XYZ file of C-alpha atoms in Angstrom:
568
model
C 139.147 90.032 191.461
C 136.811 92.446 190.883
C 135.744 91.569 187.384
C 135.659 87.463 189.084
C 132.759 88.507 191.095
C 129.736 89.631 188.417
C 131.398 86.185 186.612
C 130.228 83.915 189.918
C 127.720 85.862 191.192
C 124.702 84.576 188.627
C 125.912 81.240 188.503
C 125.247 80.555 192.592
C 122.458 82.383 192.020
C 120.709 80.540 190.031
C 121.766 76.985 192.036
C 119.440 78.972 194.480
C 116.654 79.605 191.947
C 117.135 75.538 191.082
C 116.682 74.384 193.728
C 114.037 75.897 195.917
C 111.997 75.090 192.299
C 113.205 71.644 192.602
C 112.544 71.159 195.522
C 108.781 72.461 194.726
C 108.840 70.267 191.771
C 109.351 67.080 193.742
C 107.364 68.066 196.720
C 104.843 68.425 193.801
C 104.983 64.928 192.605
C 104.579 63.991 195.810
C 101.617 65.081 197.107
C 100.789 63.856 194.126
C 101.339 60.266 193.967
C 99.343 59.081 196.446
C 95.941 60.683 194.706
C 97.698 59.494 191.321
C 98.300 55.921 192.826
C 93.856 55.726 194.010
C 92.454 57.281 190.797
C 95.453 54.590 188.574
C 93.993 51.727 190.900
C 90.028 52.159 192.133
C 89.848 54.460 189.293
C 90.872 53.623 186.003
C 91.752 50.254 186.592
C 87.928 48.945 187.167
C 86.571 51.207 184.482
C 89.616 50.270 181.406
C 88.573 46.009 182.712
C 84.845 47.042 182.248
C 85.510 48.317 178.255
C 88.214 45.925 177.789
C 85.761 43.033 179.309
C 82.984 43.834 176.915
C 84.915 45.008 173.688
C 87.356 41.791 173.708
C 87.098 38.700 172.305
C 89.398 36.234 172.077
C 92.323 38.554 172.691
C 91.012 41.062 170.068
C 89.291 44.489 169.805
C 86.278 44.122 168.765
C 85.203 47.585 167.889
C 82.460 46.746 165.373
C 81.086 46.955 167.833
C 81.141 50.032 168.643
C 79.457 50.722 165.505
C 76.659 48.139 166.311
C 75.548 49.938 169.255
C 75.428 53.005 167.977
C 73.014 52.316 165.628
C 71.380 50.121 166.812
C 67.394 51.621 167.696
C 66.696 51.186 171.041
C 70.824 52.167 171.923
C 69.869 55.316 169.575
C 66.554 56.879 171.718
C 68.487 56.337 175.168
C 71.271 58.588 173.942
C 68.235 60.663 172.374
C 66.729 61.067 175.848
C 69.348 61.146 177.624
C 70.875 64.389 175.561
C 66.182 65.796 175.528
C 65.585 65.825 179.176
C 68.666 66.366 180.117
C 68.478 70.440 178.076
C 65.190 70.617 178.820
C 65.292 69.888 182.624
C 68.821 72.570 182.275
C 66.156 75.582 180.930
C 63.139 74.787 183.435
C 65.485 74.539 186.263
C 67.007 78.121 185.159
C 63.769 79.289 184.291
C 62.396 78.771 187.855
C 65.628 79.329 189.483
C 67.342 82.373 187.806
C 64.397 84.474 190.104
C 65.518 82.650 192.970
C 69.391 83.757 192.377
C 67.887 87.050 192.596
C 65.600 87.414 195.400
C 68.549 85.322 197.620
C 71.159 87.496 196.587
C 69.300 91.001 196.563
C 66.635 91.037 199.348
C 67.598 91.083 201.787
C 64.227 89.054 204.230
C 63.924 88.072 207.364
C 65.092 83.693 207.531
C 66.435 84.447 204.749
C 68.877 82.185 205.137
C 67.233 79.539 206.866
C 65.188 79.833 203.772
C 68.684 79.148 202.105
C 69.829 76.623 203.906
C 66.739 74.846 203.196
C 66.886 74.590 200.098
C 69.890 73.158 199.506
C 68.791 70.060 201.341
C 67.352 68.053 198.140
C 71.274 68.692 196.223
C 72.628 66.745 198.835
C 70.233 64.324 199.501
C 70.512 60.332 197.692
C 69.110 60.620 193.929
C 66.880 57.580 195.546
C 65.815 59.846 198.239
C 64.684 62.320 196.279
C 62.603 60.028 193.039
C 61.036 58.324 196.662
C 59.607 62.143 197.514
C 58.478 62.570 194.297
C 56.449 59.233 194.344
C 55.098 60.558 197.234
C 53.604 63.201 195.503
C 52.679 62.373 191.858
C 53.374 58.219 192.581
C 49.778 55.785 193.234
C 48.440 56.282 196.133
C 50.628 60.122 195.967
C 48.857 63.601 197.592
C 48.038 64.467 193.629
C 46.105 60.991 193.017
C 44.330 61.632 196.163
C 42.911 64.582 195.444
C 42.071 64.902 191.636
C 42.870 61.712 190.310
C 46.100 62.382 188.453
C 49.461 60.724 188.378
C 52.633 61.358 186.492
C 55.164 59.150 188.097
C 55.861 56.859 184.742
C 55.979 60.168 182.690
C 58.563 62.313 181.726
C 56.965 65.395 183.837
C 57.976 64.380 186.930
C 61.719 63.386 185.916
C 61.526 67.165 184.418
C 60.438 67.963 187.663
C 62.599 66.343 190.458
C 64.885 67.664 187.913
C 64.302 71.233 189.430
C 63.788 69.757 192.010
C 67.255 68.097 192.882
C 69.656 71.121 190.694
C 67.638 74.395 191.910
C 70.411 74.806 195.009
C 73.305 74.770 192.124
C 71.931 77.184 190.091
C 70.474 79.635 193.354
C 73.719 79.081 194.806
C 76.751 79.919 191.376
C 74.606 82.280 189.752
C 73.118 84.188 193.345
C 76.744 84.080 194.468
C 78.020 85.699 191.662
C 75.266 88.668 191.309
C 75.121 89.435 195.292
C 78.887 90.731 194.447
C 78.181 93.052 190.784
C 78.035 96.869 191.977
C 74.008 97.807 191.419
C 75.614 100.882 191.358
C 76.470 100.026 187.694
C 73.011 99.019 186.650
C 71.906 101.854 188.200
C 73.791 104.973 186.128
C 72.072 103.335 183.053
C 69.318 103.999 183.446
C 70.279 107.511 184.966
C 71.132 107.876 181.294
C 68.091 106.822 179.790
C 67.662 102.870 180.112
C 64.729 101.036 181.017
C 64.258 98.767 183.622
C 64.587 95.674 181.141
C 67.151 97.441 178.711
C 69.882 98.219 182.077
C 69.687 95.017 183.426
C 70.357 93.297 179.131
C 73.121 96.148 178.680
C 75.117 95.508 182.352
C 74.194 93.202 184.787
C 73.757 89.965 182.236
C 76.776 90.094 180.124
C 77.768 90.352 183.543
C 76.268 87.355 184.922
C 76.329 84.769 181.436
C 79.495 82.805 183.071
C 77.839 82.350 186.567
C 74.524 81.219 184.431
C 76.878 79.150 182.043
C 78.793 77.275 184.317
C 75.095 76.190 186.239
C 73.352 74.693 183.359
C 76.616 72.327 182.258
C 76.749 71.301 185.587
C 73.082 71.677 185.436
C 72.943 69.318 182.513
C 75.885 67.166 184.219
C 74.049 65.691 186.980
C 70.503 65.018 184.882
C 72.667 63.837 181.580
C 74.084 60.912 184.801
C 70.346 61.046 185.760
C 70.787 57.373 187.109
C 67.673 57.197 190.407
C 65.182 59.337 189.682
C 65.291 58.198 185.942
C 65.134 54.501 187.507
C 62.656 55.477 190.065
C 59.869 58.127 188.405
C 60.723 57.062 184.986
C 59.348 52.966 185.030
C 59.798 50.700 181.497
C 59.320 53.964 179.143
C 62.330 55.895 180.155
C 66.318 55.130 180.454
C 69.536 57.644 181.021
C 72.711 56.119 179.876
C 72.684 55.597 183.621
C 69.936 53.200 184.065
C 70.482 51.572 180.342
C 74.012 50.529 181.598
C 72.421 49.570 184.701
C 70.648 47.723 182.278
C 72.712 45.819 180.453
C 75.289 45.431 182.838
C 73.265 44.067 185.789
C 70.076 42.950 184.376
C 70.635 41.157 180.839
C 75.343 40.023 180.595
C 75.276 42.564 177.889
C 79.076 43.361 178.937
C 80.140 44.411 175.000
C 76.805 47.079 174.098
C 77.226 48.373 178.597
C 81.231 49.032 177.337
C 80.408 51.053 174.424
C 77.509 53.163 176.828
C 80.054 53.603 179.249
C 82.322 55.079 176.663
C 79.560 57.419 174.973
C 78.873 58.683 178.554
C 82.684 58.795 178.716
C 83.703 61.564 176.217
C 80.372 63.357 176.558
C 81.401 64.186 180.359
C 84.880 64.774 179.520
C 83.534 67.816 176.882
C 80.880 69.393 179.460
C 83.665 69.384 181.988
C 86.389 70.584 179.878
C 83.638 73.553 178.309
C 83.264 73.409 182.478
C 86.052 73.904 183.166
C 86.605 77.276 180.792
C 83.202 78.665 181.873
C 84.457 79.044 185.591
C 87.622 80.006 184.562
C 85.604 83.171 182.635
C 83.414 83.305 185.776
C 87.112 84.407 188.372
C 87.900 86.984 185.567
C 84.759 88.781 186.201
C 84.779 88.050 190.279
C 87.909 90.053 190.256
C 86.316 93.235 188.030
C 82.967 93.494 190.567
C 82.895 94.628 193.883
C 82.369 92.177 196.813
C 80.383 94.011 199.017
C 76.688 92.481 200.492
C 74.063 94.604 198.437
C 70.809 93.011 199.518
C 68.082 95.223 200.816
C 64.486 94.895 202.443
C 61.972 94.710 199.200
C 60.775 98.450 197.264
C 57.612 98.296 195.555
C 54.881 95.990 194.670
C 56.879 94.355 192.068
C 59.774 93.425 194.687
C 56.818 91.479 196.936
C 55.724 90.513 193.874
C 59.002 88.357 193.187
C 60.096 87.530 196.707
C 56.204 85.656 196.822
C 56.394 84.306 193.924
C 59.491 82.661 194.700
C 58.513 81.514 198.014
C 55.212 79.833 196.522
C 57.543 77.836 194.234
C 59.756 76.625 197.370
C 57.324 76.351 198.947
C 55.364 74.171 196.179
C 58.402 72.560 194.237
C 60.768 71.471 197.442
C 59.082 71.701 200.368
C 56.165 70.060 199.564
C 57.062 67.018 198.508
C 59.777 66.472 201.703
C 56.523 67.452 203.699
C 53.696 64.931 201.635
C 57.200 62.054 201.631
C 57.184 62.518 206.034
C 53.581 62.298 205.845
C 53.861 59.159 204.484
C 56.237 57.710 206.457
C 53.694 57.643 208.912
C 50.471 56.982 207.271
C 50.361 53.174 208.894
C 47.780 51.151 207.964
C 46.534 51.190 210.710
C 45.882 55.889 210.724
C 49.215 57.591 211.383
C 51.867 56.823 213.777
C 55.327 54.542 213.496
C 54.020 51.279 212.263
C 56.804 51.347 208.988
C 59.501 52.903 211.187
C 58.594 49.443 213.736
C 58.477 46.979 211.123
C 62.162 48.371 210.355
C 63.852 46.551 212.928
C 62.275 43.230 211.857
C 63.789 40.953 208.399
C 61.682 38.520 208.147
C 58.369 41.194 207.785
C 59.103 42.473 204.766
C 58.212 39.406 202.370
C 62.199 38.783 202.470
C 63.708 41.883 201.378
C 66.453 41.636 203.203
C 68.264 39.131 205.049
C 68.950 41.604 208.084
C 66.129 44.611 209.263
C 66.188 47.387 207.088
C 66.662 49.834 210.788
C 71.203 48.357 209.916
C 70.936 49.738 207.170
C 70.819 53.176 208.799
C 74.628 51.890 211.086
C 75.914 50.607 207.906
C 75.361 54.065 206.564
C 76.675 55.661 208.843
C 80.327 53.472 208.886
C 80.713 53.768 205.293
C 80.105 57.185 205.533
C 83.083 58.039 208.002
C 85.027 55.887 206.220
C 84.483 57.390 202.712
C 85.014 60.587 204.427
C 88.456 60.075 206.038
C 89.548 58.546 202.913
C 88.195 61.653 200.788
C 89.918 64.007 202.834
C 93.011 62.360 203.139
C 93.223 61.924 198.444
C 91.358 65.264 198.520
C 93.588 67.243 201.198
C 97.138 66.218 199.096
C 95.169 66.563 196.083
C 94.587 69.999 196.762
C 98.550 71.038 198.510
C 99.472 70.140 195.109
C 97.266 72.276 192.680
C 98.255 74.835 194.959
C 100.486 77.004 192.461
C 98.821 77.165 188.812
C 101.375 74.778 186.282
C 101.441 73.083 183.326
C 99.207 70.417 181.796
C 100.183 68.080 183.479
C 98.859 69.711 186.695
C 96.016 70.777 185.176
C 95.469 67.125 183.732
C 95.669 65.646 187.163
C 92.944 68.156 187.803
C 90.618 67.313 185.338
C 90.575 63.813 186.716
C 89.930 64.364 190.367
C 86.397 65.548 188.370
C 86.085 62.442 186.373
C 84.288 59.931 189.194
C 81.535 62.682 189.272
C 80.771 61.900 185.118
C 81.368 58.357 185.295
C 79.205 56.071 185.169
C 79.058 54.647 188.791
C 77.190 51.748 187.495
C 80.541 50.690 185.506
C 82.436 51.488 188.754
C 80.821 48.785 191.067
C 81.107 46.485 188.872
C 84.860 47.065 188.278
C 85.265 46.547 191.516
C 83.380 43.095 191.562
C 85.505 41.822 188.585
C 88.644 43.621 189.052
C 88.870 44.053 193.119
C 88.789 39.481 193.685
C 92.631 38.517 193.484
C 95.623 39.021 195.332
C 96.722 41.531 196.494
C 93.103 43.086 195.550
C 91.013 40.656 197.149
C 88.893 43.339 198.794
C 84.998 41.338 197.484
C 84.750 40.501 200.760
C 85.552 43.063 202.626
C 83.862 46.260 204.457
C 86.608 49.228 202.908
C 84.822 48.337 199.035
C 82.226 50.801 199.788
C 83.896 53.169 201.179
C 86.677 53.391 199.078
C 83.431 53.774 195.696
C 81.625 56.511 197.935
C 84.986 57.914 198.270
C 86.065 58.244 194.729
C 82.114 60.475 194.677
C 83.709 63.015 197.717
C 87.046 64.018 196.802
C 86.312 65.925 194.027
C 84.141 67.898 196.685
C 86.809 68.339 198.889
C 89.173 69.615 196.288
C 86.918 71.811 194.917
C 86.466 73.573 198.700
C 89.698 73.574 199.827
C 91.681 74.498 196.797
C 90.578 77.599 196.211
C 91.845 79.513 200.476
C 94.997 77.172 199.933
C 95.304 79.273 197.007
C 94.007 82.244 198.647
C 97.381 81.493 202.113
C 99.816 84.237 201.449
C 103.052 82.148 199.657
C 105.050 84.462 202.247
C 104.103 83.246 205.462
C 105.418 79.223 203.537
C 108.394 80.811 202.609
C 108.983 82.378 206.177
C 108.556 79.476 207.140
C 110.862 78.200 204.961
C 113.246 81.117 206.149
C 113.189 80.137 209.350
C 113.986 76.082 208.795
C 110.953 74.459 208.164
C 110.597 71.658 206.359
C 107.756 70.941 204.074
C 105.633 69.428 206.147
C 106.000 71.389 209.131
C 105.269 74.051 206.689
C 102.702 72.795 205.631
C 100.942 71.750 208.951
C 101.815 75.711 210.679
C 101.111 77.426 208.458
C 98.328 76.040 205.450
C 95.827 74.036 208.023
C 95.468 76.045 210.535
C 93.848 79.006 207.783
C 92.192 75.126 206.073
C 90.642 74.205 209.083
C 86.615 75.637 208.659
C 87.493 74.280 204.540
C 87.825 71.261 205.518
C 85.202 71.064 208.420
C 83.158 72.020 204.337
C 84.941 69.507 202.735
C 84.074 67.077 205.411
C 80.391 67.996 205.552
C 80.193 67.301 201.431
C 82.030 64.696 201.342
C 79.860 62.613 204.309
C 76.147 63.668 202.640
C 77.345 62.866 199.009
C 78.845 58.929 200.057
C 76.048 58.494 202.487
C 73.758 58.961 199.160
C 76.150 57.027 196.934
C 73.840 54.440 195.162
C 74.931 53.721 191.295
C 78.202 51.570 192.080
C 77.187 50.610 196.314
C 74.006 48.417 194.429
C 76.683 46.570 192.921
C 79.213 46.016 195.909
C 76.651 46.626 198.903
C 76.888 43.133 200.266
C 73.438 42.362 201.053
C 73.890 41.432 204.682
C 74.999 45.175 205.008
C 72.585 46.786 202.569
C 73.043 51.027 203.033
C 69.954 53.531 203.300
C 69.399 53.274 199.841
C 70.272 50.365 198.757
C 67.711 49.520 201.421
C 64.997 52.069 200.390
C 64.910 51.283 196.102
C 65.232 47.452 197.739
C 62.464 48.276 199.097
C 60.812 50.252 196.213
C 61.430 47.464 193.993
C 58.838 45.261 195.661
C 55.125 45.574 196.117
C 53.060 45.979 198.745
C 51.773 48.703 201.309
C 54.376 47.838 204.378
C 57.675 47.601 201.749
C 56.415 51.322 200.496
C 56.297 52.530 203.880
C 59.409 50.959 204.729
C 60.521 52.805 201.676
C 58.989 56.187 203.062
C 60.266 56.003 205.946
C 63.850 55.423 205.698
C 64.149 57.863 203.330
C 63.162 59.874 205.637
C 65.478 58.969 207.899
C 67.961 58.926 205.523
C 66.530 62.945 204.193
C 67.422 64.311 208.216
C 70.664 62.392 208.820
C 71.010 64.573 205.495
C 69.147 68.041 206.731
C 71.453 67.724 209.655
C 74.632 67.715 208.043
C 73.614 70.378 205.774
C 73.120 71.988 208.984
C 76.003 72.090 209.999
C 78.047 73.013 207.212
C 76.364 75.621 207.050
C 76.275 76.980 210.195
C 81.042 75.904 210.082
C 80.486 77.818 206.379
C 78.386 81.552 208.720
C 80.576 81.754 211.299
C 83.203 81.984 208.755
C 81.764 84.724 206.968
C 79.098 85.910 208.741
C 76.851 85.569 205.490
C 76.991 82.725 202.472
């Protein structure tokens, strides 16, 4: 009997080990089921349908069309400009924003928290509003035109400056967040050993910052490579990125084969960028575990630091605050002087030359309703996906994680047009349904929800869940009682991000928003597309309203974050 026991115990232990593992796998697959189904129906299916329709003729694939498109000199010029302007925008953004990252990470000064929130406003603004702000500053009748007779709209400089304006916060947040966690005593030790200030920074600090700089650079390159609203408004007919060319080929020329090839090209490029970005993020996480996370900022000391602080504040004032201020001023600068003429005109549908079938002011309510619905969808889908990704696993889960990020780089124009040609018959005949717009917007919101909630979920002590399971709680109840209270603030922050990006989504919405239910970005684009002072003024007024809504959402988000940690 004694000899039999060692044989029985391992079998029972094995079964006891297998059952929880099997249960965890089943729960993971169950959590993944809804997000996978959502992305399959509302992302993979529309994109595949567009590509298939463009590259099939008589039921046969016409792969020769790919070579024809890629060898077209005009398309080659678009591809070259897309890559060149993305690289130039990234380099310029790094050059301008890295000093700001140092200032926010190492220096302490009055108003620092408020200023950090202000520099983040452009990132959550719709690209249409960013384009409108620079149009008011650099375009015809803009501030530079009035003061010095200089116009920079329809030039590449306007595009580059707008991209820096839009992505400044990406570098400040990504690099500055890591820089603040680096122990300054390491660099000080190198200087004690005889290294100069520049040598110590190059040998000690820069290698530790390299993963964060690489991650920020790749993200800026991704956003500028797929730029649409900024280039469409500021570039004029001379400049077009792949995204703008896809829109023109689809909506204006109805050339689906060319649009399909360009969509595939952009998809491959974005997939490569996301893979490289994931590697950079993993390297950054490894570096974070090696550094001191204590607060390291202090009051500026010496002329050099005070001069740097002054230069950074001047850059922020000129590059970020000035375009926003000019945008607001233009919205009040009516034909009879400063007043509310353009805002009052928004309440009338007949005063804008037939641009709208309803009053432009109704776009505010439409956008808020769509954004709230999209935020709810993004929280459900993104929350389930984050719960499924809580424990790192094999290739299947990593592939699922990558799938969630693809909508950020895939052509929104393709997704929007895909909605029109695929969701037009039972059981998913949604062309006339209001839910179509929130579904498209939620695709962009889900990645932000996942990236915000997932780190918090992974930080939850697994022993708390195990204790709940020992006490008889089901996996769902354990999640409700243990995880949900701990990630409540993260969910609130995720909701703020999802709401802001949904409010500003333009590429897909411009296809699927009905004429009697336009969103704010679509309304701004339509007004800017028509000549006349009234249309231009109303576009500035709507852009100002949209900017204020996004700013309020961001400040609430900043309050939630600082309440949680005391410092963002």
